[in-house]
Amino acid sequence: MLTTLAAFLGVSAIVICTPGQDTALTIRNTLARGRRNGIETALGVAVGQAVWTLAASAGLVALLQASEPAFHALKLAGAAYLVFLGGQSLWSAVRHERGREQLTSREPRTTSGRGFRQGVVSNLGNPKMAIFFATLLPQFVPGRRESFAALFALGIVFCFMTLTWLTLY
């Protein structure tokens, strides 16, 4: 059991340290709006992962895998949201370029909760996370008995590892 947990932690660390859309969003929000917003974004990502963990543990992800239209719709919604965030970043950059003579190039920090919402939506809009949790977590359940508690516990450990890593940015 201890070797299984060590293997899970190792695989999880490699996956978490590999940059992806959640990392890019966290870095973007940290640079644009400050450390607090970056931490809010990281927390939102972890909450999104917790939702996927719950869905995978309850077997709901299997339904998503079985329904091609539902998977495709979620994939398109996630892509649309990423395009929206990219457009926001470009618009913000153009706006700040026009007012470059001003010293403050950061967006206002009074957007409480904005980073959190972006983190949650970004993570939930990524259907690869559903497949990831549905395929990774069962590999590390002792005795190959996919119990809700075991899957959920591993998923929550993954969420905390992600939160810890992303807050380092």
PDB file of C-alpha atoms in Angstrom:
ATOM      1  CA  MET A   1       0.000   0.000   0.000  1.00  0.00           C
ATOM      2  CA  LEU A   2       2.832   2.404   0.852  1.00  0.00           C
ATOM      3  CA  THR A   3       4.558   1.719  -2.463  1.00  0.00           C
ATOM      4  CA  THR A   4       1.275   2.304  -4.284  1.00  0.00           C
ATOM      5  CA  LEU A   5       0.845   5.649  -2.539  1.00  0.00           C
ATOM      6  CA  ALA A   6       4.457   6.602  -3.304  1.00  0.00           C
ATOM      7  CA  ALA A   7       3.904   5.734  -6.969  1.00  0.00           C
ATOM      8  CA  PHE A   8       0.708   7.805  -7.023  1.00  0.00           C
ATOM      9  CA  LEU A   9       2.496  10.784  -5.466  1.00  0.00           C
ATOM     10  CA  GLY A  10       5.338  10.491  -7.988  1.00  0.00           C
ATOM     11  CA  VAL A  11       3.068  10.267 -11.014  1.00  0.00           C
ATOM     12  CA  SER A  12       0.921  13.084  -9.653  1.00  0.00           C
ATOM     13  CA  ALA A  13       3.957  15.322  -9.114  1.00  0.00           C
ATOM     14  CA  ILE A  14       5.084  14.800 -12.708  1.00  0.00           C
ATOM     15  CA  VAL A  15       1.609  15.541 -14.066  1.00  0.00           C
ATOM     16  CA  ILE A  16       1.125  18.593 -11.854  1.00  0.00           C
ATOM     17  CA  CYS A  17       4.541  20.088 -12.649  1.00  0.00           C
ATOM     18  CA  THR A  18       3.923  19.781 -16.400  1.00  0.00           C
ATOM     19  CA  PRO A  19       2.564  23.160 -17.536  1.00  0.00           C
ATOM     20  CA  GLY A  20      -0.927  23.250 -18.988  1.00  0.00           C
ATOM     21  CA  GLN A  21      -3.889  25.590 -19.263  1.00  0.00           C
ATOM     22  CA  ASP A  22      -4.348  25.831 -15.482  1.00  0.00           C
ATOM     23  CA  THR A  23      -0.703  26.810 -15.027  1.00  0.00           C
ATOM     24  CA  ALA A  24      -0.934  29.372 -17.826  1.00  0.00           C
ATOM     25  CA  LEU A  25      -4.084  30.894 -16.339  1.00  0.00           C
ATOM     26  CA  THR A  26      -2.567  31.050 -12.851  1.00  0.00           C
ATOM     27  CA  ILE A  27       0.608  32.729 -14.125  1.00  0.00           C
ATOM     28  CA  ARG A  28      -1.412  35.146 -16.262  1.00  0.00           C
ATOM     29  CA  ASN A  29      -3.629  36.177 -13.351  1.00  0.00           C
ATOM     30  CA  THR A  30      -0.674  36.486 -10.981  1.00  0.00           C
ATOM     31  CA  LEU A  31       1.206  38.758 -13.387  1.00  0.00           C
ATOM     32  CA  ALA A  32      -1.841  40.796 -14.395  1.00  0.00           C
ATOM     33  CA  ARG A  33      -3.587  41.187 -11.040  1.00  0.00           C
ATOM     34  CA  GLY A  34      -1.104  40.271  -8.340  1.00  0.00           C
ATOM     35  CA  ARG A  35      -0.272  37.361  -6.079  1.00  0.00           C
ATOM     36  CA  ARG A  36      -3.635  37.257  -4.311  1.00  0.00           C
ATOM     37  CA  ASN A  37      -5.499  36.806  -7.591  1.00  0.00           C
ATOM     38  CA  GLY A  38      -3.044  34.089  -8.596  1.00  0.00           C
ATOM     39  CA  ILE A  39      -3.728  32.234  -5.358  1.00  0.00           C
ATOM     40  CA  GLU A  40      -7.480  32.649  -5.919  1.00  0.00           C
ATOM     41  CA  THR A  41      -7.024  31.158  -9.388  1.00  0.00           C
ATOM     42  CA  ALA A  42      -5.052  28.219  -7.984  1.00  0.00           C
ATOM     43  CA  LEU A  43      -7.791  27.631  -5.423  1.00  0.00           C
ATOM     44  CA  GLY A  44     -10.404  27.707  -8.184  1.00  0.00           C
ATOM     45  CA  VAL A  45      -8.429  25.152 -10.183  1.00  0.00           C
ATOM     46  CA  ALA A  46      -8.228  22.877  -7.131  1.00  0.00           C
ATOM     47  CA  VAL A  47     -11.984  23.204  -6.557  1.00  0.00           C
ATOM     48  CA  GLY A  48     -12.593  22.320 -10.213  1.00  0.00           C
ATOM     49  CA  GLN A  49     -10.402  19.260  -9.771  1.00  0.00           C
ATOM     50  CA  ALA A  50     -12.339  18.330  -6.642  1.00  0.00           C
ATOM     51  CA  VAL A  51     -15.548  18.401  -8.693  1.00  0.00           C
ATOM     52  CA  TRP A  52     -13.935  16.114 -11.298  1.00  0.00           C
ATOM     53  CA  THR A  53     -12.719  13.894  -8.452  1.00  0.00           C
ATOM     54  CA  LEU A  54     -16.240  13.617  -7.096  1.00  0.00           C
ATOM     55  CA  ALA A  55     -17.603  12.890 -10.573  1.00  0.00           C
ATOM     56  CA  ALA A  56     -14.966  10.234 -11.257  1.00  0.00           C
ATOM     57  CA  SER A  57     -15.447   8.642  -7.841  1.00  0.00           C
ATOM     58  CA  ALA A  58     -19.203   8.500  -8.314  1.00  0.00           C
ATOM     59  CA  GLY A  59     -18.859   7.036 -11.804  1.00  0.00           C
ATOM     60  CA  LEU A  60     -20.384  10.054 -13.552  1.00  0.00           C
ATOM     61  CA  VAL A  61     -17.332  10.452 -15.754  1.00  0.00           C
ATOM     62  CA  ALA A  62     -18.108   7.058 -17.292  1.00  0.00           C
ATOM     63  CA  LEU A  63     -21.315   8.599 -18.628  1.00  0.00           C
ATOM     64  CA  LEU A  64     -19.343  11.440 -20.183  1.00  0.00           C
ATOM     65  CA  GLN A  65     -16.955   8.946 -21.771  1.00  0.00           C
ATOM     66  CA  ALA A  66     -19.861   6.937 -23.179  1.00  0.00           C
ATOM     67  CA  SER A  67     -21.628   9.955 -24.694  1.00  0.00           C
ATOM     68  CA  GLU A  68     -19.683  11.381 -27.599  1.00  0.00           C
ATOM     69  CA  PRO A  69     -22.010  14.407 -28.008  1.00  0.00           C
ATOM     70  CA  ALA A  70     -21.733  15.346 -24.319  1.00  0.00           C
ATOM     71  CA  PHE A  71     -17.948  14.992 -24.392  1.00  0.00           C
ATOM     72  CA  HIS A  72     -17.734  17.052 -27.587  1.00  0.00           C
ATOM     73  CA  ALA A  73     -20.022  19.769 -26.174  1.00  0.00           C
ATOM     74  CA  LEU A  74     -17.917  20.059 -23.022  1.00  0.00           C
ATOM     75  CA  LYS A  75     -14.763  20.163 -25.138  1.00  0.00           C
ATOM     76  CA  LEU A  76     -16.166  22.992 -27.284  1.00  0.00           C
ATOM     77  CA  ALA A  77     -17.340  24.943 -24.238  1.00  0.00           C
ATOM     78  CA  GLY A  78     -13.887  24.651 -22.679  1.00  0.00           C
ATOM     79  CA  ALA A  79     -12.195  25.767 -25.900  1.00  0.00           C
ATOM     80  CA  ALA A  80     -14.568  28.723 -26.220  1.00  0.00           C
ATOM     81  CA  TYR A  81     -13.769  29.796 -22.676  1.00  0.00           C
ATOM     82  CA  LEU A  82     -10.018  29.622 -23.354  1.00  0.00           C
ATOM     83  CA  VAL A  83     -10.490  31.743 -26.486  1.00  0.00           C
ATOM     84  CA  PHE A  84     -12.496  34.217 -24.394  1.00  0.00           C
ATOM     85  CA  LEU A  85      -9.695  34.411 -21.792  1.00  0.00           C
ATOM     86  CA  GLY A  86      -7.118  34.877 -24.547  1.00  0.00           C
ATOM     87  CA  GLY A  87      -9.184  37.680 -26.051  1.00  0.00           C
ATOM     88  CA  GLN A  88      -9.429  39.335 -22.647  1.00  0.00           C
ATOM     89  CA  SER A  89      -5.654  39.152 -22.271  1.00  0.00           C
ATOM     90  CA  LEU A  90      -5.055  40.652 -25.709  1.00  0.00           C
ATOM     91  CA  TRP A  91      -7.581  43.429 -25.112  1.00  0.00           C
ATOM     92  CA  SER A  92      -5.987  44.191 -21.760  1.00  0.00           C
ATOM     93  CA  ALA A  93      -2.530  44.327 -23.356  1.00  0.00           C
ATOM     94  CA  VAL A  94      -3.738  46.708 -26.079  1.00  0.00           C
ATOM     95  CA  ARG A  95      -5.464  48.898 -23.499  1.00  0.00           C
ATOM     96  CA  HIS A  96      -2.330  49.067 -21.355  1.00  0.00           C
ATOM     97  CA  GLU A  97      -0.117  49.762 -24.377  1.00  0.00           C
ATOM     98  CA  ARG A  98      -2.178  52.874 -25.141  1.00  0.00           C
ATOM     99  CA  GLY A  99      -1.704  54.187 -21.621  1.00  0.00           C
ATOM    100  CA  ARG A 100       1.902  53.115 -21.335  1.00  0.00           C
ATOM    101  CA  GLU A 101       3.037  56.423 -19.910  1.00  0.00           C
ATOM    102  CA  GLN A 102       1.291  55.470 -16.688  1.00  0.00           C
ATOM    103  CA  LEU A 103       3.393  53.522 -14.227  1.00  0.00           C
ATOM    104  CA  THR A 104       0.681  51.110 -13.185  1.00  0.00           C
ATOM    105  CA  SER A 105       0.323  48.481 -15.866  1.00  0.00           C
ATOM    106  CA  ARG A 106      -1.581  45.994 -13.720  1.00  0.00           C
ATOM    107  CA  GLU A 107      -5.303  45.479 -13.941  1.00  0.00           C
ATOM    108  CA  PRO A 108      -7.281  46.630 -10.919  1.00  0.00           C
ATOM    109  CA  ARG A 109      -6.934  44.379  -7.900  1.00  0.00           C
ATOM    110  CA  THR A 110     -10.504  44.968  -6.785  1.00  0.00           C
ATOM    111  CA  THR A 111     -11.819  41.953  -8.684  1.00  0.00           C
ATOM    112  CA  SER A 112     -12.440  39.788  -5.649  1.00  0.00           C
ATOM    113  CA  GLY A 113     -13.279  36.243  -6.646  1.00  0.00           C
ATOM    114  CA  ARG A 114     -12.615  36.747 -10.341  1.00  0.00           C
ATOM    115  CA  GLY A 115      -9.508  34.557 -10.337  1.00  0.00           C
ATOM    116  CA  PHE A 116     -11.316  31.861  -8.378  1.00  0.00           C
ATOM    117  CA  ARG A 117     -14.186  31.782 -10.874  1.00  0.00           C
ATOM    118  CA  GLN A 118     -11.782  31.677 -13.802  1.00  0.00           C
ATOM    119  CA  GLY A 119      -9.872  28.793 -12.220  1.00  0.00           C
ATOM    120  CA  VAL A 120     -13.027  26.759 -11.595  1.00  0.00           C
ATOM    121  CA  VAL A 121     -14.499  27.376 -15.053  1.00  0.00           C
ATOM    122  CA  SER A 122     -11.186  26.732 -16.809  1.00  0.00           C
ATOM    123  CA  ASN A 123     -10.719  23.414 -15.041  1.00  0.00           C
ATOM    124  CA  LEU A 124     -14.327  22.252 -15.401  1.00  0.00           C
ATOM    125  CA  GLY A 125     -14.283  23.245 -19.068  1.00  0.00           C
ATOM    126  CA  ASN A 126     -11.420  20.860 -19.728  1.00  0.00           C
ATOM    127  CA  PRO A 127     -12.888  17.406 -20.468  1.00  0.00           C
ATOM    128  CA  LYS A 128      -9.402  15.904 -20.447  1.00  0.00           C
ATOM    129  CA  MET A 129      -9.485  16.335 -16.675  1.00  0.00           C
ATOM    130  CA  ALA A 130     -12.502  14.034 -16.490  1.00  0.00           C
ATOM    131  CA  ILE A 131     -10.761  11.360 -18.513  1.00  0.00           C
ATOM    132  CA  PHE A 132      -7.574  11.895 -16.538  1.00  0.00           C
ATOM    133  CA  PHE A 133      -9.242  11.341 -13.171  1.00  0.00           C
ATOM    134  CA  ALA A 134     -11.271   8.398 -14.480  1.00  0.00           C
ATOM    135  CA  THR A 135      -8.157   6.639 -15.777  1.00  0.00           C
ATOM    136  CA  LEU A 136      -5.461   7.657 -13.284  1.00  0.00           C
ATOM    137  CA  LEU A 137      -7.165   7.232  -9.931  1.00  0.00           C
ATOM    138  CA  PRO A 138      -8.287   3.588 -10.323  1.00  0.00           C
ATOM    139  CA  GLN A 139      -4.715   2.545 -11.141  1.00  0.00           C
ATOM    140  CA  PHE A 140      -3.653   3.318  -7.589  1.00  0.00           C
ATOM    141  CA  VAL A 141      -6.546   1.851  -5.616  1.00  0.00           C
ATOM    142  CA  PRO A 142      -5.218  -1.031  -3.510  1.00  0.00           C
ATOM    143  CA  GLY A 143      -6.583  -4.435  -4.449  1.00  0.00           C
ATOM    144  CA  ARG A 144      -8.179  -2.995  -7.590  1.00  0.00           C
ATOM    145  CA  ARG A 145     -11.419  -2.409  -5.701  1.00  0.00           C
ATOM    146  CA  GLU A 146     -12.622   0.915  -6.966  1.00  0.00           C
ATOM    147  CA  SER A 147     -14.395   2.172  -3.878  1.00  0.00           C
ATOM    148  CA  PHE A 148     -15.764   5.691  -3.729  1.00  0.00           C
ATOM    149  CA  ALA A 149     -13.730   6.534  -0.606  1.00  0.00           C
ATOM    150  CA  ALA A 150     -10.405   5.345  -2.035  1.00  0.00           C
ATOM    151  CA  LEU A 151     -10.865   7.145  -5.359  1.00  0.00           C
ATOM    152  CA  PHE A 152     -12.051  10.313  -3.656  1.00  0.00           C
ATOM    153  CA  ALA A 153      -9.149  10.321  -1.174  1.00  0.00           C
ATOM    154  CA  LEU A 154      -6.571   9.988  -3.956  1.00  0.00           C
ATOM    155  CA  GLY A 155      -8.283  12.733  -5.944  1.00  0.00           C
ATOM    156  CA  ILE A 156      -8.289  15.115  -2.991  1.00  0.00           C
ATOM    157  CA  VAL A 157      -4.578  14.453  -2.432  1.00  0.00           C
ATOM    158  CA  PHE A 158      -4.046  15.361  -6.101  1.00  0.00           C
ATOM    159  CA  CYS A 159      -6.070  18.573  -5.624  1.00  0.00           C
ATOM    160  CA  PHE A 160      -3.971  19.640  -2.632  1.00  0.00           C
ATOM    161  CA  MET A 161      -0.766  18.892  -4.522  1.00  0.00           C
ATOM    162  CA  THR A 162      -2.002  21.015  -7.431  1.00  0.00           C
ATOM    163  CA  LEU A 163      -2.978  23.872  -5.130  1.00  0.00           C
ATOM    164  CA  THR A 164       0.421  23.784  -3.458  1.00  0.00           C
ATOM    165  CA  TRP A 165       2.268  23.776  -6.787  1.00  0.00           C
ATOM    166  CA  LEU A 166       0.209  26.547  -8.391  1.00  0.00           C
ATOM    167  CA  THR A 167       0.524  28.846  -5.378  1.00  0.00           C
ATOM    168  CA  LEU A 168       4.288  28.782  -5.872  1.00  0.00           C
ATOM    169  CA  TYR A 169       3.820  30.848  -9.029  1.00  0.00           C
TER     170      TYR A 169
END
